Short mmCIF file of C-alpha atoms and ligand atoms in Angstrom, two decimals:
data_model
loop_
_atom_site.label_atom_id
_atom_site.label_comp_id
_atom_site.label_asym_id
_atom_site.label_seq_id
_atom_site.Cartn_x
_atom_site.Cartn_y
_atom_site.Cartn_z
CA UNK J 160 126.48 117.50 143.60
CA UNK J 161 124.83 114.48 145.21
CA UNK J 162 121.86 114.73 147.58
CA UNK J 163 124.14 113.39 150.37
CA UNK J 164 126.43 116.40 150.03
CA UNK J 165 123.52 118.83 150.01
CA UNK J 166 121.86 117.20 153.03
CA UNK J 167 124.72 117.97 155.45
CA UNK J 168 125.48 121.64 156.00
CA UNK J 169 129.00 120.85 157.23
CA UNK J 170 129.76 119.36 153.84
CA UNK J 171 129.50 122.76 152.15
CA UNK J 172 132.68 123.83 153.92
CA UNK J 173 134.34 120.51 153.15
CA UNK J 174 133.35 120.80 149.51
CA UNK J 175 134.76 124.33 149.32
CA UNK J 176 138.02 123.17 150.93
CA UNK J 177 138.17 120.21 148.53
CA UNK J 178 137.63 122.41 145.47
CA UNK J 179 140.24 124.88 146.74
CA UNK J 180 142.78 122.06 147.01
CA UNK J 181 142.00 120.99 143.45
CA UNK J 182 142.27 124.57 142.22
CA UNK J 183 145.68 124.81 143.93
CA UNK J 184 146.84 121.73 141.98
CA UNK J 185 147.01 119.38 144.99
CA UNK J 186 146.44 115.66 144.64
CA UNK J 187 143.52 114.07 146.48
CA UNK J 188 144.55 110.93 148.37
CA UNK J 189 142.44 107.92 149.46
CA UNK J 190 141.90 109.02 153.08
CA UNK J 191 141.11 112.63 152.19
CA UNK J 192 137.54 113.89 152.26
CA UNK J 193 135.97 113.89 148.80
CA UNK J 194 132.44 114.43 147.53
CA UNK J 195 130.59 111.18 146.97
CA UNK J 196 130.03 112.20 143.37
CA UNK J 197 133.80 112.59 142.79
CA UNK J 198 134.39 109.12 144.26
CA UNK J 199 131.66 107.60 142.10
CA UNK J 200 132.84 109.29 138.93
CA UNK J 201 136.38 108.05 139.57
CA UNK J 202 135.20 104.49 140.22
CA UNK J 203 133.20 104.60 136.98
CA UNK J 204 136.08 105.97 134.93
CA UNK J 205 138.89 103.93 136.51
CA UNK J 206 137.01 100.63 136.41
CA UNK J 207 136.19 101.20 132.73
CA UNK J 208 139.88 101.88 132.18
CA UNK J 209 140.98 98.74 134.09
CA UNK J 210 138.46 96.60 132.19
CA UNK J 211 139.71 98.07 128.90
CA UNK J 212 143.28 97.02 129.70
CA UNK J 213 142.14 93.45 130.39
CA UNK J 214 139.68 93.07 127.52
CA UNK J 215 142.33 94.70 125.30
CA UNK J 216 144.53 91.63 125.76
CA UNK J 217 142.05 89.49 123.81
CA UNK J 218 142.31 90.82 120.23
CA UNK J 219 146.10 90.69 120.41
CA UNK J 220 146.44 87.49 122.43
CA UNK J 221 144.69 85.92 119.47
CA UNK J 222 147.84 86.51 117.37
CA UNK J 223 150.57 85.33 119.76
CA UNK J 224 150.58 81.83 118.29
CA UNK J 225 150.56 83.23 114.74
CA UNK J 226 153.19 85.97 115.02
CA UNK J 227 155.46 85.75 111.97
CA UNK J 228 158.79 85.40 113.82
CA UNK J 229 160.19 84.60 117.25
CA UNK J 230 161.07 88.26 117.79
CA UNK J 231 157.53 89.38 116.95
CA UNK J 232 156.12 86.67 119.21
CA UNK J 233 158.30 87.75 122.17
CA UNK J 234 157.38 91.40 121.68
CA UNK J 235 153.68 90.65 121.45
CA UNK J 236 153.75 88.44 124.56
CA UNK J 237 155.53 91.24 126.45
CA UNK J 238 152.94 93.77 125.31
CA UNK J 239 149.97 91.60 126.27
CA UNK J 240 151.56 90.96 129.68
CA UNK J 241 152.01 94.71 130.12
CA UNK J 242 148.29 95.22 129.52
CA UNK J 243 147.48 92.68 132.27
CA UNK J 244 149.76 94.70 134.55
CA UNK J 245 148.00 97.94 133.60
CA UNK J 246 144.66 96.37 134.49
CA UNK J 247 146.14 95.26 137.81
CA UNK J 248 147.50 98.71 138.74
CA UNK J 249 144.22 100.41 137.91
CA UNK J 250 142.07 97.85 139.75
CA UNK J 251 144.34 98.42 142.78
CA UNK J 252 143.94 102.18 142.45
CA UNK J 253 140.16 101.75 142.17
CA UNK J 254 140.15 99.65 145.35
CA UNK J 255 141.52 102.68 147.24
CA UNK J 256 138.10 104.28 146.62
CA UNK J 257 136.30 101.43 148.36
CA UNK J 258 135.24 99.44 145.29
CA UNK J 259 136.21 95.79 145.57
CA UNK J 260 137.81 94.06 142.64
CA UNK J 261 135.34 91.18 142.90
CA UNK J 262 132.45 93.59 142.55
CA UNK J 263 134.04 95.28 139.51
CA UNK J 264 134.80 91.94 137.86
CA UNK J 265 131.29 90.66 138.54
CA UNK J 266 129.92 93.66 136.64
CA UNK J 267 132.27 93.00 133.73
CA UNK J 268 131.40 89.31 133.59
CA UNK J 269 127.68 90.06 133.77
CA UNK J 270 128.07 92.32 130.72
CA UNK J 271 127.06 95.41 132.74
CA UNK J 272 130.42 97.20 132.85
CA UNK J 273 131.70 99.35 130.02
CA UNK J 274 135.17 99.18 128.51
CA UNK J 275 136.71 100.80 125.46
CA UNK J 276 134.55 99.95 122.47
CA UNK J 277 137.62 99.50 120.22
CA UNK J 278 138.23 96.04 121.68
CA UNK J 279 134.95 94.76 120.29
CA UNK J 280 136.41 94.77 116.77
CA UNK J 281 138.13 91.66 115.36
CA UNK J 282 141.82 91.28 114.46
CA UNK J 283 141.76 89.76 110.99
CA UNK J 284 145.38 89.79 109.86
CA UNK J 285 148.91 90.37 111.18
CA UNK J 286 148.87 94.02 110.11
CA UNK J 287 146.06 94.56 112.63
CA UNK J 288 148.59 93.95 115.40
CA UNK J 289 150.84 96.68 114.00
CA UNK J 290 147.96 99.10 113.52
CA UNK J 291 146.57 98.46 117.02
CA UNK J 292 149.96 99.33 118.52
CA UNK J 293 150.23 102.43 116.36
CA UNK J 294 146.64 103.75 116.65
CA UNK J 295 145.13 102.20 119.77
CA UNK J 296 148.18 102.44 122.02
CA UNK J 297 148.93 105.80 120.41
CA UNK J 298 145.46 107.04 121.38
CA UNK J 299 145.92 105.54 124.85
CA UNK J 300 149.13 107.57 125.27
CA UNK J 301 147.34 110.80 124.35
CA UNK J 302 144.61 110.03 126.92
CA UNK J 303 146.83 108.67 129.64
CA UNK J 304 149.58 111.29 129.52
CA UNK J 305 146.90 113.75 130.56
CA UNK J 306 145.50 111.35 133.19
CA UNK J 307 148.97 111.29 134.78
CA UNK J 308 148.04 114.80 135.95
CA UNK J 309 144.56 113.81 137.17
CA UNK J 310 143.61 115.13 140.61
CA UNK J 311 143.27 111.70 142.25
CA UNK J 312 146.78 110.67 143.38
CA UNK J 313 146.62 106.86 143.00
CA UNK J 314 145.16 107.12 139.48
CA UNK J 315 147.66 109.76 138.38
CA UNK J 316 150.62 107.79 139.73
CA UNK J 317 149.51 104.54 138.10
CA UNK J 318 149.65 106.34 134.75
CA UNK J 319 153.35 107.15 134.96
CA UNK J 320 154.64 103.62 134.43
CA UNK J 321 151.71 102.76 132.17
CA UNK J 322 152.58 105.61 129.80
CA UNK J 323 156.20 104.44 129.56
CA UNK J 324 155.00 100.98 128.57
CA UNK J 325 152.42 102.38 126.14
CA UNK J 326 155.26 104.14 124.34
CA UNK J 327 156.95 100.79 123.81
CA UNK J 328 153.63 99.37 122.54
CA UNK J 329 153.15 102.18 120.11
CA UNK J 330 156.70 101.93 118.77
CA UNK J 331 156.52 98.17 118.25
CA UNK J 332 153.21 98.63 116.42
CA UNK J 333 154.47 101.44 114.21
CA UNK J 334 157.61 99.44 113.45
CA UNK J 335 155.48 96.49 112.28
CA UNK J 336 153.60 98.93 110.03
CA UNK J 337 156.75 100.54 108.65
CA UNK J 338 158.27 97.14 107.84
CA UNK J 339 155.08 96.05 106.06
CA UNK J 340 154.85 99.32 104.17
CA UNK J 341 158.32 98.66 102.75
CA UNK J 342 157.39 95.06 101.91
CA UNK J 343 155.57 93.31 99.08
CA UNK J 344 152.39 94.54 97.38
CA UNK J 345 150.44 91.96 99.39
CA UNK J 346 151.92 93.27 102.66
CA UNK J 347 151.15 96.87 101.72
CA UNK J 348 147.57 95.89 100.85
CA UNK J 349 147.22 94.06 104.16
CA UNK J 350 148.49 97.12 106.04
CA UNK J 351 146.18 99.51 104.19
CA UNK J 352 143.21 97.23 104.88
CA UNK J 353 144.01 97.22 108.60
CA UNK J 354 144.40 101.02 108.63
CA UNK J 355 141.05 101.39 106.86
CA UNK J 356 139.29 99.26 109.49
CA UNK J 357 140.95 100.70 112.62
CA UNK J 358 141.12 104.43 111.89
CA UNK J 359 137.55 105.43 112.68
CA UNK J 360 137.11 103.19 115.73
CA UNK J 361 140.41 104.65 117.04
CA UNK J 362 139.01 108.19 116.76
CA UNK J 363 135.95 106.98 118.67
CA UNK J 364 138.22 105.89 121.56
CA UNK J 365 138.24 109.48 122.82
CA UNK J 366 134.55 109.19 123.58
CA UNK J 367 131.50 111.03 122.30
CA UNK J 368 131.78 114.58 120.94
CA UNK J 369 131.92 117.27 123.63
CA UNK J 370 128.33 118.31 122.99
CA UNK J 371 127.14 114.76 123.85
CA UNK J 372 129.56 114.01 126.69
CA UNK J 373 127.41 114.23 129.82
CA UNK J 374 130.21 113.66 132.36
CA UNK J 375 132.82 116.00 130.92
CA UNK J 376 132.05 119.30 132.68
CA UNK J 377 132.21 117.85 136.15
CA UNK J 378 135.34 115.82 135.42
CA UNK J 379 137.06 118.91 134.00
CA UNK J 380 136.06 121.03 137.00
CA UNK J 381 137.51 118.45 139.40
CA UNK J 382 140.60 118.07 137.18
CA UNK J 383 140.07 114.36 136.67
CA UNK J 384 140.11 115.29 133.00
CA UNK J 385 142.27 118.15 131.75
CA UNK J 386 141.08 118.36 128.16
CA UNK J 387 137.82 117.56 126.42
CA UNK J 388 137.25 114.48 124.25
CA UNK J 389 137.36 116.56 121.07
CA UNK J 390 140.60 118.29 122.08
CA UNK J 391 142.32 114.97 122.75
CA UNK J 392 140.95 113.47 119.54
CA UNK J 393 142.35 116.44 117.60
CA UNK J 394 145.72 116.02 119.27
CA UNK J 395 145.81 112.36 118.22
CA UNK J 396 144.86 113.18 114.62
CA UNK J 397 147.56 115.87 114.43
CA UNK J 398 150.18 113.42 115.70
CA UNK J 399 149.11 110.53 113.49
CA UNK J 400 148.71 112.17 110.06
CA UNK J 401 152.46 112.85 109.59
CA UNK J 402 153.24 109.32 110.81
CA UNK J 403 150.91 107.89 108.13
CA UNK J 404 152.55 110.09 105.50
CA UNK J 405 156.01 108.90 106.56
CA UNK J 406 155.15 105.28 105.74
CA UNK J 407 152.96 106.02 102.68
CA UNK J 408 149.71 104.88 104.24
CA UNK J 409 146.41 106.55 103.36
CA UNK J 410 144.10 107.40 106.23
CA UNK J 411 140.56 106.51 105.06
CA UNK J 412 139.14 110.03 105.23
CA UNK J 413 138.72 111.94 101.97
CA UNK J 414 137.88 115.11 103.91
CA UNK J 415 141.11 115.16 105.93
CA UNK J 416 142.72 118.56 105.33
CA UNK J 417 145.26 120.79 107.05
CA UNK J 418 143.85 124.02 108.36
CA UNK J 419 146.58 126.64 108.37
CA UNK J 420 144.69 128.97 110.72
CA UNK J 421 144.28 126.50 113.58
CA UNK J 422 147.26 124.28 112.72
CA UNK J 423 144.95 121.28 112.94
CA UNK J 424 144.25 118.39 110.58
CA UNK J 425 140.50 118.55 110.19
CA UNK J 426 138.72 115.26 109.68
CA UNK J 427 135.45 114.24 108.12
CA UNK J 428 132.37 113.32 110.20
CA UNK J 429 132.58 110.39 112.60
CA UNK J 430 129.79 107.81 112.45
CA UNK J 431 128.48 108.19 116.01
CA UNK J 432 125.66 105.72 115.32
CA UNK J 433 128.31 103.04 114.99
CA UNK J 434 129.96 104.20 118.23
CA UNK J 435 126.72 104.06 120.24
CA UNK J 436 125.79 100.68 118.75
CA UNK J 437 129.11 99.22 119.94
CA UNK J 438 128.87 100.93 123.36
CA UNK J 439 125.39 99.46 123.80
CA UNK J 440 126.69 95.93 123.23
CA UNK J 441 126.06 95.50 119.52
CA UNK J 442 129.59 95.68 118.14
CA UNK J 443 131.08 92.83 116.14
CA UNK J 444 132.45 90.94 119.16
CA UNK J 445 130.93 92.32 122.41
CA UNK J 446 129.46 89.01 123.52
CA UNK J 447 132.57 87.01 122.63
CA UNK J 448 134.85 89.39 124.54
CA UNK J 449 132.82 89.24 127.74
CA UNK J 450 132.47 85.45 127.45
CA UNK J 451 136.24 85.09 126.96
CA UNK J 452 137.01 87.23 130.03
CA UNK J 453 134.54 85.27 132.10
CA UNK J 454 136.01 81.96 130.94
CA UNK J 455 139.53 83.20 131.80
CA UNK J 456 138.33 84.20 135.26
CA UNK J 457 136.56 80.89 135.84
CA UNK J 458 139.56 78.91 134.60
CA UNK J 459 141.76 80.81 137.06
CA UNK J 460 139.62 79.88 140.08
CA UNK J 461 142.07 77.16 141.17
CA UNK J 462 144.96 79.65 141.16
CA UNK J 463 143.05 82.00 143.48
CA UNK J 464 142.04 79.09 145.71
CA UNK J 465 145.66 77.86 145.86
CA UNK J 466 146.94 81.35 146.70
CA UNK J 467 144.39 81.70 149.50
CA UNK J 468 145.23 78.24 150.89
CA UNK J 469 148.93 79.10 150.81
CA UNK J 470 148.36 82.45 152.55
CA UNK J 471 146.25 80.72 155.22
CA UNK J 472 148.96 78.10 155.77
CA UNK J 473 151.65 80.81 156.08
CA UNK J 474 149.50 82.74 158.54
CA UNK J 475 148.86 79.59 160.62
CA UNK J 476 152.61 78.87 160.71
CA UNK J 477 153.38 82.42 161.76
CA UNK J 478 150.79 82.19 164.58
CA UNK J 479 152.16 78.81 165.73
CA UNK J 480 155.72 80.19 165.76
CA UNK J 481 154.75 83.30 167.75
FE1 LIG Q 648 147.71 99.51 128.49
FE1 LIG Q 649 149.25 99.26 125.50
#
């Protein structure tokens, strides 16, 4: 609870009413009373999510001009466009909490904002595009399907369409992988190499282990999150192992074993030092990603200026006609 909430006695009743609404499964809407801490946590989480959608375009956009066929090129363009749309929906939803898009983008461009650390890894060959769709969009589906039931209405609703599109992304990625797995020895080797590089960073997408996740308790209590990081990570592993088996791909974890008691695929230890290094800005491509987003924003300045000039002209015409 923030000091602001504690300082006003009337807020205790508002907080109790707010928590009762959440407990009853109601959605919280932009004009409803909410604790400042809830608003801040949502802005933090949603802006990180929106930034991730936008930065996530970069590793894949890199392969649009090198896609191996027209069909692959069209599919990849559609996917990258979808990610821009996801960023747009979530920035809009974040604006309903009083955070301006300019302010959020300034933080991203200054290198202060966080986004999913997976996008700081390079895409080295075509199989990476397949594996990103399969693993990264697959992990996004696991996370976002649950967020579609988050307690904040605009965030939850933005997830509904996003999840439908993520399913398309995952399928196109897995299809690329299944075609390569049935291909030449060189294609199979390329696929296995991509799987080896993306598996562990994909598991890290669910965030730090529960014991080290400082925000989790509060987010669970306010039903922004419905499951812990480790629970979602386990769900993703359980879904992905049979998919890897179906296309004869080895997941790079010698300790991976099925536990008959829990029904879970148990994995070996995750290298959290690597995770924290990437989160703190020292991943393979952190600086390049932020610089590329900033350049894209700067290069788009004339489009924003033109849109504003057009809107002003339309408004002036409407006033003159009235
Ligand atoms: Fe997305
Ligand atoms: Fe996606």
